[in-house]
Amino acid sequence: MARPSMRLFNKITLSSAPFYASLVVVTSLAVFIGIFWAINEFQAYQESIDNIRHTYKHQYEVRVKEELAKVVDLINFRRQQNELLVELDIRERVQAAYTIASHNYRLYKDTKSTEELRSIIIELLRPIRWDNGRGYYFVGRVHGGGIDLFAEEPFFEGKSPAEFKQITGQDVIGDIVSIINEKEAGLYRYNLVKPAFAGKIFPEIAFVKYFQPLDWFIGAGIYLEELEDTLQREVLTRISNIQFGKDGEVFCFRTDGTILSHQNERLIGRSVRELADGEGKRYGEELLKTAINGKHEGYVHYSVQRGVPGKTHQKLGFVQLYPEWGWVLGTSMFMDAMEQTIAAETKTYQGISFKNVFVFMVLFAIAVAFLLLSTFFYSLKIKQGISLFTTFFREAADANVKINNEDLVFREFEDLSHLANRMVEERIKNELLLHRDELRLDTLLRLGMMEKYTLQDKYDFILQRIVQITRSEEGYLALVNTAQTQITLCAFFDCTSQQADDLQREPSQSRSVESGGLPGKAVLRKTAIIANMVKPGQGADFYPYNTTLKRHLDVPIFYDGKIVVVAGVSNNNEKYDNSDIRQMTMLLEGMWLHVLNKCAEEELARLERQIIAVSEEERSRIGRDLHDDLGSHLTGVELLSKVLQQQLRSEAPDREKQLATIRDLIRDAIEKTRRLSQGLYPVHVVEYGLEAAIEELAVEVEKIFKIRCDLLWEEGEDQEPLGKNTATHLHYIIREAVFNAARHGKPKKIGVYMRRKNGGFSLKIVDDGVGFDGTPAATGMGCHTMKYRAKAIGAELTISSGKEGGTVIMVTGEGQE
């Protein structure tokens, strides 16, 4: 019984073996893939459900936190704007008082005593008020102490520093004198205590400046409490109108629990502790505890009734303490969409998964049947196809590895192996040629990226690659002068030492063409020289080589009709041919064009920096003259006209109206002079830094164009301040971009975002205007000027605009200049 089976097994041939092997493999694969597919689909289904829940929950948390961050940014921005406006106002008021004092001192210094002069100036400043009576002037003596004028509280006039300190409990006069002695002018914040209001503190901010002729400090002060209350009311109004998403809301309450802003206006004024859900859980108490304790922020999940009575809906809230005002800010939104989406996604995914499994099984069964039939059919044709494979191997090969005949089992494959080995040898030669082309292209690409390398480094690099491409042992690179009379050896490479020669073989590396050895001959012949059979002769000049030459190749390169470079290689193991000349010519021509282009770029950059420096110096000079001279005089004239107007109000009403018209014209001239001087000379960039200058610019844009201008300044810890030159150029870039957008883009909002990290900076100016079509270069000189300024500080500037509108300007750099 075993003998027939044995005979059947022995009859299995090479042509039938693939069929039986395919049958076993395909059957095994069908079983294992089916099991693996089923397990994988089930696990993917479970992971998808978990991922959906996690993703939606994370999206809700991110959304409410982002919305609250926007509210906090809004409050901080409005506080900064308000504080900046106050500081600018009192600074200008003090400058005006200083001008009045200077003017009266010049008029009466020769006719009146010092005390009379002081009395005149004090009476001029005493009645002046501004900002609805909150602003006033005060004057005191630097040496000797004492207050000569305190327009808001005359009780303090004549008091010594010790008496003032005893009354207020704060050495205000001593602090002001310290500011005067240190920098002659500056801002000062303090808390004023009035005898008429026992136990009450009045926060104030003042700016003082030293008036040397009368040994005075002249100051202007303003109460901050009413300004802060006004700002809080404004912020609450804006918060009450904020909504996000489908049902998102923003609310606010004090740390004592009193609700200040809520979507349900009936809750305003009540305590947040009274808020409870349908199950009696006091989620308001939890909101308050989350904001006050721990990190002063956090998420709170709770449920509220909405729609159908008795049906509760889950809600997610995020609260954060705002300690400066004693507020708790919060955002919340319903989470109904999450469960609905999860249910829909689950049902859809289950249907798709089962459908895919069914389709896979059907297609797999069809594929298995087709594969088995194909294998059976082609198994019968294997023997006849051997002759076709022999023809195929004569025409192509897939690898460089040769076939070892001793490893072959079947005789039919021996003829194929001889043909395949011969084809591999031809393929190796072709790959060698292709490798040389790839190496040449790689050399040119690397040369384009060697911006920080010297010309000598580039010459050495090119020469090394030439020696490598031509498979030589040595090589040189020589430059030819314009008159074609001198050659200068600039690089020499010895492959045996794997490094560039130091070129110290002779005192001078320049030679005449006649005595220039091999490069000189190439210049004289004006063509490439190939010498594959070098016969050393008596007196033969093989400069710059010192070794014995077997063969050499010298190639001259022409530019504008003259030879500019000669390169040579020597001692290749094989003969040099025209392909070597072609490789060297293309590589050297690319190197020469790169050198010319690099020199032109460096000269252009130098001229651009020189032009910008000259223009900046002239702009600064004109801006300082406008700011320091004309602006101060106009302010003084305006204040004097105001005093005269007050005097004429009762004496000559008609003239008082004419003088009011004149004052309006003077104030308009002052504002125009201030804007013009700031555009020409960034005084706030020099004195207070770039951030303060941008904040002032944002206020100016909102005031002039009635456009919202947002500023975000992010700076890491231990960051070095921006260099003066970098800060000045960035200020002009921002000013140009913002004013261009406001004038031509018709935006509703402009954003300036500055981020500093690891010593560098990233600046973005964004607007939602109409944008532009075409290239940015076609928009005018503004874009060119911004690019020149960015290039002057080593930064990169890009301008982009989408089809739907809006413009984005990006500037990135190091910022240490």
PDB file of N, CA, C and O in Angstrom, residues 18-34 360 363-376:
ATOM      1  N   PRO A  18       5.036  24.621  -7.491  1.00  0.00           N
ATOM      2  CA  PRO A  18       4.411  25.893  -7.067  1.00  0.00           C
ATOM      3  C   PRO A  18       2.937  25.763  -6.745  1.00  0.00           C
ATOM      4  O   PRO A  18       2.428  26.447  -5.854  1.00  0.00           O
ATOM      5  N   PHE A  19       2.219  24.863  -7.489  1.00  0.00           N
ATOM      6  CA  PHE A  19       0.788  24.730  -7.229  1.00  0.00           C
ATOM      7  C   PHE A  19       0.528  24.205  -5.829  1.00  0.00           C
ATOM      8  O   PHE A  19      -0.282  24.765  -5.073  1.00  0.00           O
ATOM      9  N   TYR A  20       1.218  23.097  -5.448  1.00  0.00           N
ATOM     10  CA  TYR A  20       0.991  22.519  -4.131  1.00  0.00           C
ATOM     11  C   TYR A  20       1.471  23.460  -3.014  1.00  0.00           C
ATOM     12  O   TYR A  20       0.823  23.583  -1.965  1.00  0.00           O
ATOM     13  N   ALA A  21       2.571  24.137  -3.241  1.00  0.00           N
ATOM     14  CA  ALA A  21       3.057  25.082  -2.231  1.00  0.00           C
ATOM     15  C   ALA A  21       2.087  26.241  -2.053  1.00  0.00           C
ATOM     16  O   ALA A  21       1.785  26.669  -0.927  1.00  0.00           O
ATOM     17  N   SER A  22       1.549  26.759  -3.166  1.00  0.00           N
ATOM     18  CA  SER A  22       0.585  27.860  -3.090  1.00  0.00           C
ATOM     19  C   SER A  22      -0.688  27.432  -2.389  1.00  0.00           C
ATOM     20  O   SER A  22      -1.287  28.195  -1.622  1.00  0.00           O
ATOM     21  N   LEU A  23      -1.105  26.197  -2.626  1.00  0.00           N
ATOM     22  CA  LEU A  23      -2.320  25.696  -1.991  1.00  0.00           C
ATOM     23  C   LEU A  23      -2.164  25.680  -0.475  1.00  0.00           C
ATOM     24  O   LEU A  23      -3.062  26.117   0.264  1.00  0.00           O
ATOM     25  N   VAL A  24      -1.033  25.188   0.010  1.00  0.00           N
ATOM     26  CA  VAL A  24      -0.810  25.136   1.460  1.00  0.00           C
ATOM     27  C   VAL A  24      -0.700  26.537   2.041  1.00  0.00           C
ATOM     28  O   VAL A  24      -1.307  26.859   3.078  1.00  0.00           O
ATOM     29  N   VAL A  25       0.091  27.410   1.394  1.00  0.00           N
ATOM     30  CA  VAL A  25       0.312  28.761   1.918  1.00  0.00           C
ATOM     31  C   VAL A  25      -0.975  29.565   1.933  1.00  0.00           C
ATOM     32  O   VAL A  25      -1.314  30.232   2.923  1.00  0.00           O
ATOM     33  N   VAL A  26      -1.739  29.528   0.838  1.00  0.00           N
ATOM     34  CA  VAL A  26      -2.959  30.329   0.749  1.00  0.00           C
ATOM     35  C   VAL A  26      -3.987  29.859   1.766  1.00  0.00           C
ATOM     36  O   VAL A  26      -4.671  30.678   2.405  1.00  0.00           O
ATOM     37  N   THR A  27      -4.111  28.556   1.940  1.00  0.00           N
ATOM     38  CA  THR A  27      -5.067  28.045   2.929  1.00  0.00           C
ATOM     39  C   THR A  27      -4.681  28.502   4.337  1.00  0.00           C
ATOM     40  O   THR A  27      -5.540  28.928   5.141  1.00  0.00           O
ATOM     41  N   SER A  28      -3.402  28.420   4.655  1.00  0.00           N
ATOM     42  CA  SER A  28      -2.956  28.853   5.989  1.00  0.00           C
ATOM     43  C   SER A  28      -3.174  30.356   6.178  1.00  0.00           C
ATOM     44  O   SER A  28      -3.640  30.807   7.234  1.00  0.00           O
ATOM     45  N   LEU A  29      -2.861  31.125   5.155  1.00  0.00           N
ATOM     46  CA  LEU A  29      -3.063  32.568   5.249  1.00  0.00           C
ATOM     47  C   LEU A  29      -4.534  32.917   5.436  1.00  0.00           C
ATOM     48  O   LEU A  29      -4.880  33.847   6.174  1.00  0.00           O
ATOM     49  N   ALA A  30      -5.404  32.197   4.762  1.00  0.00           N
ATOM     50  CA  ALA A  30      -6.832  32.479   4.878  1.00  0.00           C
ATOM     51  C   ALA A  30      -7.312  32.325   6.318  1.00  0.00           C
ATOM     52  O   ALA A  30      -8.066  33.141   6.846  1.00  0.00           O
ATOM     53  N   VAL A  31      -6.837  31.247   6.957  1.00  0.00           N
ATOM     54  CA  VAL A  31      -7.263  30.992   8.339  1.00  0.00           C
ATOM     55  C   VAL A  31      -6.700  32.052   9.282  1.00  0.00           C
ATOM     56  O   VAL A  31      -7.419  32.670  10.080  1.00  0.00           O
ATOM     57  N   PHE A  32      -5.387  32.301   9.196  1.00  0.00           N
ATOM     58  CA  PHE A  32      -4.759  33.227  10.131  1.00  0.00           C
ATOM     59  C   PHE A  32      -5.227  34.674   9.920  1.00  0.00           C
ATOM     60  O   PHE A  32      -5.474  35.410  10.876  1.00  0.00           O
ATOM     61  N   ILE A  33      -5.363  35.104   8.665  1.00  0.00           N
ATOM     62  CA  ILE A  33      -5.810  36.475   8.398  1.00  0.00           C
ATOM     63  C   ILE A  33      -7.248  36.675   8.859  1.00  0.00           C
ATOM     64  O   ILE A  33      -7.613  37.729   9.387  1.00  0.00           O
ATOM     65  N   GLY A  34      -8.091  35.647   8.661  1.00  0.00           N
ATOM     66  CA  GLY A  34      -9.477  35.776   9.116  1.00  0.00           C
ATOM     67  C   GLY A  34      -9.557  35.968  10.625  1.00  0.00           C
ATOM     68  O   GLY A  34     -10.301  36.822  11.125  1.00  0.00           O
ATOM     69  N   PHE A 360     -14.778  41.849   3.127  1.00  0.00           N
ATOM     70  CA  PHE A 360     -13.420  41.281   3.115  1.00  0.00           C
ATOM     71  C   PHE A 360     -13.451  39.771   2.935  1.00  0.00           C
ATOM     72  O   PHE A 360     -12.657  39.199   2.173  1.00  0.00           O
ATOM     73  N   LEU A 363     -14.411  38.977  -0.715  1.00  0.00           N
ATOM     74  CA  LEU A 363     -13.319  39.280  -1.644  1.00  0.00           C
ATOM     75  C   LEU A 363     -12.121  38.376  -1.429  1.00  0.00           C
ATOM     76  O   LEU A 363     -11.442  37.975  -2.388  1.00  0.00           O
ATOM     77  N   PHE A 364     -11.864  38.050  -0.175  1.00  0.00           N
ATOM     78  CA  PHE A 364     -10.736  37.161   0.104  1.00  0.00           C
ATOM     79  C   PHE A 364     -10.991  35.757  -0.481  1.00  0.00           C
ATOM     80  O   PHE A 364     -10.076  35.131  -1.037  1.00  0.00           O
ATOM     81  N   ALA A 365     -12.227  35.295  -0.350  1.00  0.00           N
ATOM     82  CA  ALA A 365     -12.548  33.976  -0.914  1.00  0.00           C
ATOM     83  C   ALA A 365     -12.397  33.986  -2.431  1.00  0.00           C
ATOM     84  O   ALA A 365     -11.854  33.051  -3.036  1.00  0.00           O
ATOM     85  N   ILE A 366     -12.862  35.074  -3.064  1.00  0.00           N
ATOM     86  CA  ILE A 366     -12.716  35.176  -4.524  1.00  0.00           C
ATOM     87  C   ILE A 366     -11.246  35.242  -4.910  1.00  0.00           C
ATOM     88  O   ILE A 366     -10.803  34.599  -5.869  1.00  0.00           O
ATOM     89  N   ALA A 367     -10.455  36.033  -4.136  1.00  0.00           N
ATOM     90  CA  ALA A 367      -9.035  36.171  -4.447  1.00  0.00           C
ATOM     91  C   ALA A 367      -8.300  34.851  -4.285  1.00  0.00           C
ATOM     92  O   ALA A 367      -7.425  34.502  -5.090  1.00  0.00           O
ATOM     93  N   VAL A 368      -8.647  34.105  -3.239  1.00  0.00           N
ATOM     94  CA  VAL A 368      -8.001  32.800  -3.019  1.00  0.00           C
ATOM     95  C   VAL A 368      -8.309  31.846  -4.167  1.00  0.00           C
ATOM     96  O   VAL A 368      -7.416  31.161  -4.699  1.00  0.00           O
ATOM     97  N   ALA A 369      -9.582  31.837  -4.581  1.00  0.00           N
ATOM     98  CA  ALA A 369      -9.955  30.946  -5.690  1.00  0.00           C
ATOM     99  C   ALA A 369      -9.230  31.352  -6.971  1.00  0.00           C
ATOM    100  O   ALA A 369      -8.709  30.503  -7.710  1.00  0.00           O
ATOM    101  N   PHE A 370      -9.179  32.638  -7.252  1.00  0.00           N
ATOM    102  CA  PHE A 370      -8.495  33.106  -8.452  1.00  0.00           C
ATOM    103  C   PHE A 370      -6.998  32.806  -8.397  1.00  0.00           C
ATOM    104  O   PHE A 370      -6.385  32.393  -9.399  1.00  0.00           O
ATOM    105  N   LEU A 371      -6.386  32.974  -7.201  1.00  0.00           N
ATOM    106  CA  LEU A 371      -4.953  32.709  -7.062  1.00  0.00           C
ATOM    107  C   LEU A 371      -4.635  31.233  -7.292  1.00  0.00           C
ATOM    108  O   LEU A 371      -3.666  30.877  -7.966  1.00  0.00           O
ATOM    109  N   LEU A 372      -5.461  30.373  -6.721  1.00  0.00           N
ATOM    110  CA  LEU A 372      -5.209  28.948  -6.887  1.00  0.00           C
ATOM    111  C   LEU A 372      -5.351  28.530  -8.351  1.00  0.00           C
ATOM    112  O   LEU A 372      -4.553  27.733  -8.880  1.00  0.00           O
ATOM    113  N   LEU A 373      -6.382  29.061  -9.015  1.00  0.00           N
ATOM    114  CA  LEU A 373      -6.561  28.742 -10.425  1.00  0.00           C
ATOM    115  C   LEU A 373      -5.398  29.262 -11.267  1.00  0.00           C
ATOM    116  O   LEU A 373      -4.896  28.571 -12.162  1.00  0.00           O
ATOM    117  N   SER A 374      -4.963  30.493 -10.949  1.00  0.00           N
ATOM    118  CA  SER A 374      -3.845  31.061 -11.702  1.00  0.00           C
ATOM    119  C   SER A 374      -2.572  30.285 -11.474  1.00  0.00           C
ATOM    120  O   SER A 374      -1.798  30.034 -12.412  1.00  0.00           O
ATOM    121  N   THR A 375      -2.338  29.889 -10.216  1.00  0.00           N
ATOM    122  CA  THR A 375      -1.131  29.114  -9.908  1.00  0.00           C
ATOM    123  C   THR A 375      -1.141  27.778 -10.638  1.00  0.00           C
ATOM    124  O   THR A 375      -0.117  27.340 -11.188  1.00  0.00           O
ATOM    125  N   PHE A 376      -2.302  27.113 -10.658  1.00  0.00           N
ATOM    126  CA  PHE A 376      -2.402  25.838 -11.348  1.00  0.00           C
ATOM    127  C   PHE A 376      -2.142  25.990 -12.838  1.00  0.00           C
ATOM    128  O   PHE A 376      -1.427  25.199 -13.459  1.00  0.00           O
TER     129      PHE A 376
END
